[in-house]
PDB file of C-alpha atoms (C1' of nucleotides) in Angstrom:
ATOM      1  CA  MET A  54      22.260  24.916   6.992  1.00 26.00           C
ATOM      2  CA  ASN A  55      20.616  21.584   5.803  1.00 30.00           C
ATOM      3  CA  PRO A  56      17.464  22.053   4.235  1.00 28.00           C
ATOM      4  CA  VAL A  57      16.575  18.378   4.614  1.00 27.00           C
ATOM      5  CA  ASN A  58      17.456  15.970   7.058  1.00 30.00           C
ATOM      6  CA  VAL A  59      19.527  13.747   5.138  1.00 27.00           C
ATOM      7  CA  PRO A  60      22.482  12.305   6.893  1.00 28.00           C
ATOM      8  CA  ASP A  61      24.813  11.989   3.784  1.00 29.00           C
ATOM      9  CA  ALA A  62      24.930  13.069   0.283  1.00 26.00           C
ATOM     10  CA  ALA A  63      25.501   9.920  -1.220  1.00 28.00           C
ATOM     11  CA  PRO A  64      23.367   8.555  -3.983  1.00 28.00           C
ATOM     12  CA  PRO A  65      20.776   5.594  -3.429  1.00 28.00           C
ATOM     13  CA  LYS A  66      22.652   2.439  -2.169  1.00 29.00           C
ATOM     14  CA  SER A  67      21.410   0.427  -5.170  1.00 30.00           C
ATOM     15  CA  SER A  68      23.608   2.585  -7.503  1.00 28.00           C
ATOM     16  CA  MET A  69      26.507   2.971  -5.373  1.00 27.00           C
ATOM     17  CA  MET A  70      29.850   1.505  -6.928  1.00 26.00           C
ATOM     18  CA  GLY A  71      27.869   0.412  -9.911  1.00 26.00           C
ATOM     19  CA  VAL A  72      26.760  -2.829  -8.365  1.00 25.00           C
ATOM     20  CA  LYS A  73      23.272  -3.626  -7.790  1.00 26.00           C
ATOM     21  CA  GLN A  74      21.929  -5.030  -4.422  1.00 27.00           C
ATOM     22  CA  PRO A  75      21.386  -8.906  -5.731  1.00 26.00           C
ATOM     23  CA  GLN A  76      24.971  -8.675  -6.906  1.00 26.00           C
ATOM     24  CA  LEU A  77      26.321  -7.364  -3.655  1.00 25.00           C
ATOM     25  CA  ASN A  78      24.197 -10.139  -1.935  1.00 27.00           C
ATOM     26  CA  ALA A  79      25.497 -12.976  -4.047  1.00 26.00           C
ATOM     27  CA  LEU A  80      29.004 -12.018  -3.281  1.00 25.00           C
ATOM     28  CA  GLN A  81      28.266 -12.149   0.317  1.00 29.00           C
ATOM     29  CA  ARG A  82      28.301 -15.450   2.278  1.00 27.00           C
ATOM     30  CA  GLY A  83      25.964 -16.788   4.807  1.00 30.00           C
ATOM     31  CA  PRO A  84      22.452 -16.095   4.959  1.00 29.00           C
ATOM     32  CA  ARG A  85      20.811 -13.526   2.567  1.00 28.00           C
ATOM     33  CA  LYS A  86      19.936 -10.388   4.409  1.00 33.00           C
ATOM     34  CA  GLN A  87      17.398  -8.105   3.302  1.00 36.00           C
ATOM     35  CA  PRO A  88      18.999  -4.903   2.223  1.00 39.00           C
ATOM     36  CA  VAL A  89      18.288  -2.123   4.752  1.00 45.00           C
ATOM     37  CA  GLN A  90      15.491   0.016   3.377  1.00 51.00           C
ATOM     38  CA  ASP A  91      16.501   3.502   2.819  1.00 58.00           C
ATOM     39  CA  PRO A  92      14.268   5.761   5.419  1.00 60.00           C
ATOM     40  CA  LEU A  93      13.002   7.959   2.520  1.00 64.00           C
ATOM     41  CA  VAL A  94      11.538   4.772   0.914  1.00 65.00           C
ATOM     42  CA  HIS A  95      10.073   3.991   4.117  1.00 65.00           C
ATOM     43  CA  HIS A  96       8.533   7.161   4.593  1.00 66.00           C
ATOM     44  CA  GLY A  97       7.555   7.292   0.958  1.00 68.00           C
ATOM     45  CA  ARG A  98       5.432   4.505   1.514  1.00 70.00           C
ATOM     46  CA  HIS A  99       3.527   6.336   4.123  1.00 70.00           C
ATOM     47  CA  PHE A 100       3.555   9.404   2.347  1.00 71.00           C
ATOM     48  CA  GLY A 101       1.601   7.553  -0.519  1.00 69.00           C
ATOM     49  CA  HIS A 102      -1.057   6.156   2.063  1.00 70.00           C
ATOM     50  CA  VAL A 103      -1.828   9.253   3.956  1.00 69.00           C
ATOM     51  CA  ILE A 104      -0.480  12.469   2.421  1.00 70.00           C
ATOM     52  CA  HIS A 105      -1.019  12.405  -1.247  1.00 68.00           C
ATOM     53  CA  SER A 106      -0.940   9.428  -3.558  1.00 67.00           C
ATOM     54  CA  PHE A 107      -0.940  10.976  -6.925  1.00 65.00           C
ATOM     55  CA  CYS A 108       1.187  14.200  -6.637  1.00 64.00           C
ATOM     56  CA  SER A 109       4.341  14.537  -8.061  1.00 64.00           C
ATOM     57  CA  VAL A 110       6.959  14.583  -5.238  1.00 67.00           C
ATOM     58  CA  LEU A 111       9.541  16.361  -7.324  1.00 65.00           C
ATOM     59  CA  THR A 112       7.153  19.273  -7.999  1.00 66.00           C
ATOM     60  CA  LEU A 113       6.213  19.276  -4.493  1.00 67.00           C
ATOM     61  CA  LEU A 114       9.731  19.379  -2.908  1.00 70.00           C
ATOM     62  CA  THR A 115      11.235  21.712  -5.480  1.00 70.00           C
ATOM     63  CA  ASN A 116       8.584  24.258  -4.910  1.00 66.00           C
ATOM     64  CA  GLY A 117       8.577  23.606  -1.191  1.00 65.00           C
ATOM     65  CA  LEU A 118      12.430  24.041  -1.219  1.00 70.00           C
ATOM     66  CA  ALA A 119      12.105  27.267  -3.117  1.00 68.00           C
ATOM     67  CA  MET A 120       9.731  28.643  -0.744  1.00 60.00           C
ATOM     68  CA  MET A 121      11.894  27.637   2.236  1.00 62.00           C
ATOM     69  CA  CYS A 122      14.984  29.046   0.639  1.00 67.00           C
ATOM     70  CA  GLU A 123      13.034  32.570   0.306  1.00 61.00           C
ATOM     71  CA  LEU A 124      12.227  32.463   3.868  1.00 53.00           C
ATOM     72  CA  GLU A 125      15.591  31.403   5.081  1.00 58.00           C
ATOM     73  CA  ASP A 126      17.516  33.796   2.601  1.00 58.00           C
ATOM     74  CA  ARG A 127      19.566  35.599   5.205  1.00 53.00           C
ATOM     75  CA  ASN A 128      21.150  32.312   6.435  1.00 61.00           C
ATOM     76  CA  LEU A 129      21.944  31.492   2.699  1.00 58.00           C
ATOM     77  CA  GLU A 130      24.088  34.464   2.269  1.00 64.00           C
ATOM     78  CA  MET A 131      27.352  32.756   2.728  1.00 67.00           C
ATOM     79  CA  PHE A 132      26.675  30.640  -0.307  1.00 66.00           C
ATOM     80  CA  SER A 133      26.686  31.804  -3.999  1.00 72.00           C
ATOM     81  CA  ASP A 134      23.707  31.409  -6.145  1.00 76.00           C
ATOM     82  CA  TYR A 135      24.968  28.770  -7.984  1.00 69.00           C
ATOM     83  CA  GLU A 136      25.911  26.661  -4.854  1.00 69.00           C
ATOM     84  CA  ARG A 137      22.418  26.906  -3.712  1.00 67.00           C
ATOM     85  CA  LYS A 138      20.918  26.083  -6.469  1.00 68.00           C
ATOM     86  CA  GLU A 139      23.299  23.195  -7.038  1.00 64.00           C
ATOM     87  CA  TYR A 140      22.998  22.034  -3.545  1.00 62.00           C
ATOM     88  CA  SER A 141      19.157  21.903  -3.729  1.00 66.00           C
ATOM     89  CA  VAL A 142      18.711  20.374  -6.986  1.00 63.00           C
ATOM     90  CA  PHE A 143      21.118  17.604  -5.865  1.00 57.00           C
ATOM     91  CA  TYR A 144      19.174  16.666  -2.616  1.00 62.00           C
ATOM     92  CA  VAL A 145      15.680  17.190  -4.751  1.00 65.00           C
ATOM     93  CA  ILE A 146      16.643  14.792  -6.951  1.00 62.00           C
ATOM     94  CA  ALA A 147      17.863  12.115  -4.845  1.00 60.00           C
ATOM     95  CA  ILE A 148      15.118  12.748  -2.175  1.00 66.00           C
ATOM     96  CA  THR A 149      12.102  12.708  -4.716  1.00 66.00           C
ATOM     97  CA  GLU A 150      13.404   9.443  -6.278  1.00 63.00           C
ATOM     98  CA  LEU A 151      13.487   7.810  -2.872  1.00 66.00           C
ATOM     99  CA  ILE A 152      10.094   8.941  -1.651  1.00 69.00           C
ATOM    100  CA  GLN A 153       8.476   8.474  -5.032  1.00 68.00           C
ATOM    101  CA  ARG A 154       9.674   4.895  -5.116  1.00 67.00           C
ATOM    102  CA  GLY A 155       8.437   4.154  -1.623  1.00 68.00           C
ATOM    103  CA  ALA A 156       4.900   5.645  -2.699  1.00 71.00           C
ATOM    104  CA  ASN A 157       4.776   3.726  -5.977  1.00 69.00           C
ATOM    105  CA  GLY A 158       5.915   0.404  -4.261  1.00 70.00           C
ATOM    106  CA  ALA A 159       3.245   0.793  -1.518  1.00 74.00           C
ATOM    107  CA  ARG A 160       0.437   1.437  -4.056  1.00 76.00           C
ATOM    108  CA  ALA A 161       1.599  -1.355  -6.413  1.00 72.00           C
ATOM    109  CA  ASP A 162       1.545  -3.786  -3.052  1.00 74.00           C
ATOM    110  CA  ASP A 163      -1.714  -2.439  -2.091  1.00 78.00           C
ATOM    111  CA  THR A 164      -3.278  -3.117  -5.486  1.00 78.00           C
ATOM    112  CA  LYS A 165      -1.667  -6.421  -5.877  1.00 73.00           C
ATOM    113  CA  GLY A 166      -3.044  -7.647  -2.135  1.00 74.00           C
ATOM    114  CA  MET A 167      -6.525  -6.109  -2.592  1.00 78.00           C
ATOM    115  CA  LYS A 168      -7.000  -7.465  -6.134  1.00 77.00           C
ATOM    116  CA  CYS A 169      -7.737 -10.994  -4.627  1.00 73.00           C
ATOM    117  CA  THR A 170      -8.776  -9.940  -1.023  1.00 77.00           C
ATOM    118  CA  ILE A 171     -11.836  -7.807  -2.408  1.00 80.00           C
ATOM    119  CA  ILE A 172     -13.633 -10.753  -3.866  1.00 79.00           C
ATOM    120  CA  ASP A 173     -14.230 -12.076  -0.277  1.00 76.00           C
ATOM    121  CA  TRP A 174     -15.353  -8.824   1.060  1.00 79.00           C
ATOM    122  CA  ILE A 175     -17.997  -8.308  -1.752  1.00 81.00           C
ATOM    123  CA  THR A 176     -19.158 -12.075  -1.438  1.00 80.00           C
ATOM    124  CA  PRO A 177     -22.212 -12.470   0.873  1.00 78.00           C
ATOM    125  CA  LYS A 178     -21.356 -14.604   3.673  1.00 73.00           C
ATOM    126  CA  GLY A 179     -22.257 -18.349   2.960  1.00 72.00           C
ATOM    127  CA  GLN A 180     -22.934 -17.462  -0.636  1.00 76.00           C
ATOM    128  CA  THR A 181     -20.783 -17.580  -3.830  1.00 76.00           C
ATOM    129  CA  LEU A 182     -20.706 -15.123  -6.760  1.00 78.00           C
ATOM    130  CA  ASN A 183     -22.415 -16.235  -9.943  1.00 78.00           C
ATOM    131  CA  PRO A 184     -20.504 -16.227 -12.384  1.00 77.00           C
ATOM    132  CA  HIS A 185     -17.569 -16.676  -9.936  1.00 76.00           C
ATOM    133  CA  ILE A 186     -15.075 -13.589 -10.242  1.00 76.00           C
ATOM    134  CA  PRO A 187     -11.507 -15.313 -10.479  1.00 71.00           C
ATOM    135  CA  CYS A 188      -8.999 -13.966  -7.852  1.00 68.00           C
ATOM    136  CA  ASN A 189      -6.276 -13.343 -10.147  1.00 65.00           C
ATOM    137  CA  ALA A 190      -8.402 -12.030 -13.130  1.00 66.00           C
ATOM    138  CA  LYS A 191      -9.901  -8.829 -13.613  1.00 71.00           C
ATOM    139  CA  SER A 192     -11.550  -9.197 -16.851  1.00 69.00           C
ATOM    140  CA  ALA A 193     -14.610 -10.389 -15.264  1.00 73.00           C
ATOM    141  CA  ARG A 194     -15.170  -7.361 -12.992  1.00 77.00           C
ATOM    142  CA  GLY A 195     -16.329  -3.890 -13.487  1.00 78.00           C
ATOM    143  CA  PHE A 196     -19.380  -3.787 -15.787  1.00 79.00           C
ATOM    144  CA  ASN A 197     -18.742  -7.290 -17.021  1.00 77.00           C
ATOM    145  CA  HIS A 198     -20.104  -8.698 -13.758  1.00 81.00           C
ATOM    146  CA  GLU A 199     -23.631  -8.017 -12.417  1.00 83.00           C
ATOM    147  CA  HIS A 200     -22.286  -7.803  -8.806  1.00 83.00           C
ATOM    148  CA  THR A 201     -19.481  -5.347  -9.214  1.00 83.00           C
ATOM    149  CA  SER A 202     -21.577  -3.499 -11.751  1.00 84.00           C
ATOM    150  CA  THR A 203     -23.838  -2.891  -9.080  1.00 86.00           C
ATOM    151  CA  LEU A 204     -21.256  -1.767  -6.547  1.00 86.00           C
ATOM    152  CA  LEU A 205     -19.726   0.675  -9.228  1.00 84.00           C
ATOM    153  CA  CYS A 206     -23.072   2.111 -10.629  1.00 85.00           C
ATOM    154  CA  PRO A 207     -22.886   5.769  -9.864  1.00 86.00           C
ATOM    155  CA  ALA A 208     -24.927   7.059  -7.075  1.00 84.00           C
ATOM    156  CA  GLY A 209     -28.077   8.846  -8.149  1.00 80.00           C
ATOM    157  CA  TYR A 210     -28.275   6.478 -11.367  1.00 83.00           C
ATOM    158  CA  ASP A 211     -31.178   3.919 -10.963  1.00 82.00           C
ATOM    159  CA  TRP A 212     -29.291   0.424 -11.427  1.00 81.00           C
ATOM    160  CA  SER A 213     -32.918  -1.244 -11.822  1.00 81.00           C
ATOM    161  CA  ASN A 214     -33.435   0.757 -14.906  1.00 84.00           C
ATOM    162  CA  ALA A 215     -32.686  -1.538 -17.798  1.00 84.00           C
ATOM    163  CA  GLU A 216     -31.903   1.277 -20.135  1.00 86.00           C
ATOM    164  CA  ILE A 217     -29.437   2.719 -17.928  1.00 83.00           C
ATOM    165  CA  LYS A 218     -28.018  -0.626 -16.826  1.00 82.00           C
ATOM    166  CA  GLU A 219     -27.412  -1.531 -20.545  1.00 82.00           C
ATOM    167  CA  LYS A 220     -25.801   1.761 -21.330  1.00 81.00           C
ATOM    168  CA  LEU A 221     -23.242   1.581 -18.437  1.00 79.00           C
ATOM    169  CA  CYS A 222     -22.537  -2.088 -19.508  1.00 76.00           C
ATOM    170  CA  ASN A 223     -21.944  -1.274 -23.106  1.00 73.00           C
ATOM    171  CA  GLY A 224     -19.849   1.936 -22.639  1.00 71.00           C
ATOM    172  CA  GLN A 225     -22.609   4.223 -24.305  1.00 74.00           C
ATOM    173  CA  LEU A 226     -22.922   5.645 -20.669  1.00 76.00           C
ATOM    174  CA  ARG A 227     -19.522   6.921 -19.337  1.00 74.00           C
ATOM    175  CA  VAL A 228     -18.881   7.343 -15.703  1.00 74.00           C
ATOM    176  CA  ALA A 229     -17.407  10.673 -14.889  1.00 71.00           C
ATOM    177  CA  ARG A 230     -14.557  11.234 -12.454  1.00 69.00           C
ATOM    178  CA  ASP A 231     -16.922  13.025 -10.138  1.00 71.00           C
ATOM    179  CA  GLN A 232     -19.850  10.520 -10.265  1.00 78.00           C
ATOM    180  CA  TRP A 233     -19.188   8.255  -7.106  1.00 85.00           C
ATOM    181  CA  PRO A 234     -19.980   4.718  -7.079  1.00 87.00           C
ATOM    182  CA  ILE A 235     -22.635   3.397  -5.056  1.00 87.00           C
ATOM    183  CA  PHE A 236     -20.329   1.296  -3.114  1.00 86.00           C
ATOM    184  CA  LEU A 237     -19.005   4.432  -1.078  1.00 87.00           C
ATOM    185  CA  TYR A 238     -22.499   4.564   0.728  1.00 87.00           C
ATOM    186  CA  ALA A 239     -23.926   2.463   3.449  1.00 84.00           C
ATOM    187  CA  ASN A 240     -26.050  -0.485   2.136  1.00 81.00           C
ATOM    188  CA  TYR A 241     -25.775   0.972  -1.211  1.00 80.00           C
ATOM    189  CA  ALA A 242     -28.144   3.700  -0.440  1.00 81.00           C
ATOM    190  CA  TYR A 243     -27.868   7.112  -1.674  1.00 81.00           C
ATOM    191  CA  ASP A 244     -29.799  10.087  -0.297  1.00 81.00           C
ATOM    192  CA  ALA A 245     -30.370  12.747  -2.802  1.00 78.00           C
ATOM    193  CA  GLU A 246     -31.363  14.898   0.080  1.00 82.00           C
ATOM    194  CA  ASP A 247     -28.498  14.328   2.270  1.00 82.00           C
ATOM    195  CA  PRO A 248     -25.669  13.105   0.060  1.00 79.00           C
ATOM    196  CA  TRP A 249     -23.347  13.094   3.103  1.00 83.00           C
ATOM    197  CA  ASN A 250     -25.774  10.290   4.715  1.00 81.00           C
ATOM    198  CA  SER A 251     -23.921   7.176   5.074  1.00 81.00           C
ATOM    199  CA  LEU A 252     -20.924   8.475   2.834  1.00 85.00           C
ATOM    200  CA  LEU A 253     -17.480   6.741   2.990  1.00 84.00           C
ATOM    201  CA  CYS A 254     -18.410   4.486   6.020  1.00 76.00           C
ATOM    202  CA  TYR A 255     -19.428   1.279   4.276  1.00 71.00           C
ATOM    203  CA  GLY A 256     -18.010  -2.254   4.955  1.00 75.00           C
ATOM    204  CA  ILE A 257     -15.821  -2.323   1.763  1.00 81.00           C
ATOM    205  CA  LEU A 258     -14.084   0.901   2.702  1.00 84.00           C
ATOM    206  CA  ILE A 259     -13.732  -0.270   6.218  1.00 82.00           C
ATOM    207  CA  SER A 260     -12.188  -3.552   5.128  1.00 80.00           C
ATOM    208  CA  ALA A 261      -9.926  -1.901   2.923  1.00 82.00           C
ATOM    209  CA  TYR A 262      -8.774   0.442   5.275  1.00 82.00           C
ATOM    210  CA  LYS A 263      -8.171  -2.049   7.859  1.00 80.00           C
ATOM    211  CA  TYR A 264      -6.413  -4.057   5.279  1.00 80.00           C
ATOM    212  CA  ILE A 265      -3.947  -1.308   4.387  1.00 81.00           C
ATOM    213  CA  PHE A 266      -3.396   0.047   7.776  1.00 79.00           C
ATOM    214  CA  THR A 267      -3.942  -2.304  10.650  1.00 75.00           C
ATOM    215  CA  SER A 268      -3.159  -5.575   8.845  1.00 72.00           C
ATOM    216  CA  PRO A 269      -5.661  -8.077   6.585  1.00 73.00           C
ATOM    217  CA  SER A 270      -6.284 -10.150   9.575  1.00 69.00           C
ATOM    218  CA  SER A 271      -7.673  -7.076  11.579  1.00 71.00           C
ATOM    219  CA  ILE A 272     -10.617  -7.054   9.406  1.00 71.00           C
ATOM    220  CA  ASP A 273     -11.895  -9.921  11.257  1.00 63.00           C
ATOM    221  CA  LEU A 274     -12.435  -8.720  14.759  1.00 53.00           C
ATOM    222  CA  GLU A 275     -13.478 -12.034  15.819  1.00 53.00           C
ATOM    223  CA  GLU A 276     -10.311 -13.968  15.020  1.00 53.00           C
ATOM    224  CA  PRO A 277      -7.186 -11.270  14.822  1.00 54.00           C
ATOM    225  CA  LYS A 278      -4.227 -13.066  13.925  1.00 60.00           C
ATOM    226  CA  ALA A 279      -1.562 -10.322  13.405  1.00 60.00           C
ATOM    227  CA  THR A 280       1.606 -11.063  15.107  1.00 59.00           C
ATOM    228  CA  CYS A 281       3.542  -8.211  13.370  1.00 61.00           C
ATOM    229  CA  SER A 282       3.393  -4.400  13.596  1.00 63.00           C
ATOM    230  CA  CYS A 283       1.001  -3.128  11.154  1.00 69.00           C
ATOM    231  CA  ASN A 284       1.461   0.160   8.954  1.00 72.00           C
ATOM    232  CA  ALA A 285      -0.428   2.440  11.169  1.00 72.00           C
ATOM    233  CA  ARG A 286       1.971   1.280  13.899  1.00 68.00           C
ATOM    234  CA  ASN A 287       5.202   1.168  11.953  1.00 66.00           C
ATOM    235  CA  HIS A 288       4.417   4.967  10.939  1.00 67.00           C
ATOM    236  CA  GLY A 289       3.067   6.301  14.199  1.00 67.00           C
ATOM    237  CA  MET A 290      -0.435   6.920  12.742  1.00 70.00           C
ATOM    238  CA  HIS A 291      -2.915   7.416  15.454  1.00 71.00           C
ATOM    239  CA  SER A 292      -5.764   8.881  13.400  1.00 75.00           C
ATOM    240  CA  VAL A 293      -7.507   8.781   9.887  1.00 80.00           C
ATOM    241  CA  THR A 294      -6.402  11.528   7.397  1.00 81.00           C
ATOM    242  CA  LYS A 295      -8.351  12.756   4.419  1.00 83.00           C
ATOM    243  CA  ALA A 296      -5.975  11.503   1.944  1.00 81.00           C
ATOM    244  CA  SER A 297      -5.651   8.214   3.404  1.00 82.00           C
ATOM    245  CA  ILE A 298      -9.572   7.703   3.093  1.00 85.00           C
ATOM    246  CA  ALA A 299      -9.421   8.972  -0.631  1.00 84.00           C
ATOM    247  CA  TYR A 300      -6.638   6.606  -1.162  1.00 83.00           C
ATOM    248  CA  VAL A 301      -8.553   3.505   0.194  1.00 84.00           C
ATOM    249  CA  ALA A 302     -11.517   4.564  -1.855  1.00 85.00           C
ATOM    250  CA  THR A 303      -9.567   4.760  -4.858  1.00 83.00           C
ATOM    251  CA  GLN A 304      -7.844   1.416  -4.275  1.00 82.00           C
ATOM    252  CA  ALA A 305     -11.083  -0.306  -3.827  1.00 83.00           C
ATOM    253  CA  ARG A 306     -12.711   1.167  -6.697  1.00 82.00           C
ATOM    254  CA  PHE A 307      -9.804   0.271  -8.893  1.00 81.00           C
ATOM    255  CA  ALA A 308      -9.890  -3.546  -7.486  1.00 80.00           C
ATOM    256  CA  LEU A 309     -13.676  -3.579  -8.503  1.00 82.00           C
ATOM    257  CA  THR A 310     -13.285  -2.446 -11.847  1.00 79.00           C
ATOM    258  CA  SER A 311     -12.051  -4.516 -14.876  1.00 76.00           C
ATOM    259  CA  ALA A 312      -8.968  -2.028 -15.553  1.00 73.00           C
ATOM    260  CA  GLN A 313      -5.895  -4.351 -15.334  1.00 68.00           C
ATOM    261  CA  VAL A 314      -3.209  -1.173 -14.882  1.00 67.00           C
ATOM    262  CA  PHE A 315      -3.273   1.340 -12.353  1.00 68.00           C
ATOM    263  CA  SER A 316      -2.256   4.274 -14.336  1.00 63.00           C
ATOM    264  CA  HIS A 317      -2.326   7.867 -13.584  1.00 58.00           C
ATOM    265  CA  THR A 318      -3.259   8.328 -16.971  1.00 53.00           C
ATOM    266  CA  ASP A 319      -6.152   5.627 -17.538  1.00 57.00           C
ATOM    267  CA  LEU A 320      -9.128   7.264 -18.985  1.00 56.00           C
ATOM    268  CA  LEU A 321     -11.338   4.406 -18.151  1.00 60.00           C
ATOM    269  CA  THR A 322     -11.008   4.349 -14.216  1.00 64.00           C
ATOM    270  CA  ASP A 323      -9.754   7.868 -13.976  1.00 70.00           C
ATOM    271  CA  SER A 324      -8.253   7.044 -10.578  1.00 74.00           C
ATOM    272  CA  GLU A 325      -6.316  10.134 -10.009  1.00 74.00           C
ATOM    273  CA  GLN A 326      -9.095  12.347 -10.592  1.00 75.00           C
ATOM    274  CA  PHE A 327     -11.574  10.314  -8.425  1.00 80.00           C
ATOM    275  CA  TYR A 328      -8.863  10.309  -5.776  1.00 80.00           C
ATOM    276  CA  ASN A 329      -8.760  14.160  -6.157  1.00 79.00           C
ATOM    277  CA  SER A 330     -12.422  14.338  -6.273  1.00 83.00           C
ATOM    278  CA  ILE A 331     -12.807  12.870  -2.778  1.00 85.00           C
ATOM    279  CA  LEU A 332      -9.942  15.088  -1.256  1.00 83.00           C
ATOM    280  CA  GLU A 333     -11.651  18.218  -2.879  1.00 85.00           C
ATOM    281  CA  LEU A 334     -14.874  17.589  -0.958  1.00 86.00           C
ATOM    282  CA  LEU A 335     -13.083  16.366   2.209  1.00 86.00           C
ATOM    283  CA  ASP A 336     -11.196  19.706   1.907  1.00 86.00           C
ATOM    284  CA  ASP A 337     -14.266  22.050   1.340  1.00 86.00           C
ATOM    285  CA  PRO A 338     -15.037  23.773   4.468  1.00 85.00           C
ATOM    286  CA  ASP A 339     -18.711  24.197   3.045  1.00 83.00           C
ATOM    287  CA  GLU A 340     -18.982  20.306   2.896  1.00 77.00           C
TER     288      GLU A 340
ATOM    289  C1'  DT B 295       6.169 -21.281  38.761  1.00 78.96           C
ATOM    290  C1'  DG B 296       8.856 -18.480  36.140  1.00 78.96           C
ATOM    291  C1'  DT B 297      12.348 -17.817  32.612  1.00 78.96           C
ATOM    292  C1'  DC B 298      14.273 -19.035  28.170  1.00 78.96           C
ATOM    293  C1'  DT B 299      14.319 -20.816  23.655  1.00 78.96           C
ATOM    294  C1'  DT B 300      12.203 -22.504  19.607  1.00 78.96           C
ATOM    295  C1'  DC B 301       8.789 -22.747  16.193  1.00 78.96           C
ATOM    296  C1'  DG B 302       5.315 -21.170  13.135  1.00 78.96           C
ATOM    297  C1'  DA B 303       2.285 -17.877  11.435  1.00 78.96           C
ATOM    298  C1'  DT B 304       1.613 -13.116   9.753  1.00 78.96           C
ATOM    299  C1'  DC B 305       2.825  -9.086   7.830  1.00 78.96           C
ATOM    300  C1'  DT B 306       5.720  -5.942   5.341  1.00 78.96           C
ATOM    301  C1'  DT B 307       8.986  -5.081   1.942  1.00 78.96           C
ATOM    302  C1'  DC B 308      11.833  -5.868  -1.824  1.00 78.96           C
ATOM    303  C1'  DC B 309      13.336  -8.384  -5.996  1.00 78.96           C
ATOM    304  C1'  DT B 310      13.158 -10.268 -10.702  1.00 78.96           C
ATOM    305  C1'  DG B 311      10.917 -11.202 -14.618  1.00 78.96           C
ATOM    306  C1'  DC B 312       7.212 -10.192 -17.873  1.00 78.96           C
ATOM    307  C1'  DT B 313       3.712  -7.116 -20.216  1.00 78.96           C
ATOM    308  C1'  DA B 314       1.677  -3.196 -22.367  1.00 78.96           C
TER     309       DA B 314
ATOM    310  C1'  DT C 549       9.049   3.052 -18.588  1.00 78.96           C
ATOM    311  C1'  DA C 550       5.420   1.995 -15.541  1.00 78.96           C
ATOM    312  C1'  DG C 551       2.775  -1.458 -13.379  1.00 78.96           C
ATOM    313  C1'  DC C 552       1.875  -6.182 -12.265  1.00 78.96           C
ATOM    314  C1'  DA C 553       2.551 -10.825 -10.654  1.00 78.96           C
ATOM    315  C1'  DG C 554       4.944 -14.263  -8.153  1.00 78.96           C
ATOM    316  C1'  DG C 555       7.931 -15.372  -4.730  1.00 78.96           C
ATOM    317  C1'  DA C 556      11.420 -14.782  -0.915  1.00 78.96           C
ATOM    318  C1'  DA C 557      13.388 -12.747   3.164  1.00 78.96           C
ATOM    319  C1'  DG C 558      13.379 -10.239   7.462  1.00 78.96           C
ATOM    320  C1'  DA C 559      10.790  -8.695  11.565  1.00 78.96           C
ATOM    321  C1'  DT C 560       7.478  -9.493  14.878  1.00 78.96           C
ATOM    322  C1'  DC C 561       4.924 -11.871  18.157  1.00 78.96           C
ATOM    323  C1'  DG C 562       2.111 -15.759  20.209  1.00 78.96           C
ATOM    324  C1'  DA C 563       2.177 -20.824  21.447  1.00 78.96           C
ATOM    325  C1'  DA C 564       4.486 -24.484  23.066  1.00 78.96           C
ATOM    326  C1'  DG C 565       7.971 -27.059  25.086  1.00 78.96           C
ATOM    327  C1'  DA C 566      12.275 -27.328  27.849  1.00 78.96           C
ATOM    328  C1'  DC C 567      14.563 -26.452  32.156  1.00 78.96           C
ATOM    329  C1'  DA C 568      16.118 -24.728  36.603  1.00 78.96           C
TER     330       DA C 568
END
DNA sequence: TGTCTTCGATCTTCCTGCTA
DNA sequence: TAGCAGGAAGATCGAAGACA
């Protein structure tokens, strides 16, 4: 009776024996070896990419285990209620910490990497942005820059309208979570008659998807340089998931904004609600 | 010519320190 | 406490050179 395939009931290695990993390494002789990544952290990274980026893993697993226990009640008869509860809670805490760590770490790495690279994607070939957008600074992005403003302008708004443009730039006009930016559409063209037309298939999203899942160098098909297994291969990923599309769109959107911190509760970018709005649409059978 | 080894490039992951 | 920046190490694989 093992609700989750966990080899041992030991706490995470980093907390074992009260010695942190760097101290362990310092005590070891010879070349430093990278600590073996816990499989749950490894899976957690992929979980955040393609299953759900913002959900509470703790809540998800707690509820899931509760349901599973109900279904398997007959097999658990040999344990007391207290034992079952204690057993489940012990595993849930350990597992969720590891998976959450993986999901958060993957997101942080993607945010960091795409922050710089996305400038290349939005810069027309052979040209430069005027004014220049620093690679490591975000203050000059969002509605503080003409080019990123154009990309972030909500679909349906007329960016050529001076009044709308001014209100968006000075914050008088707030972009709602379900007002998707025009960069989600091919050629920045939103078709009010057919909102699905060219949605979620524009170059920035394709580049971002490749950057995360098939390696940064795979974006340039003419000169692939990757010699190392990409994320998709590492995790046996053979197809696109709805969540991965939403995740990539959210990351690209965040990289274009001036927001400094990728926070669940950030009211400026509202990344979580944006992510959920895409998922809801893709999950809607009517759509 | 085929095999093996070495080197370098790329990618993923993790760590530390810092900041809000 | 969460997230970011910078950096480093391990894994992987192609290219190049050495050698039988």
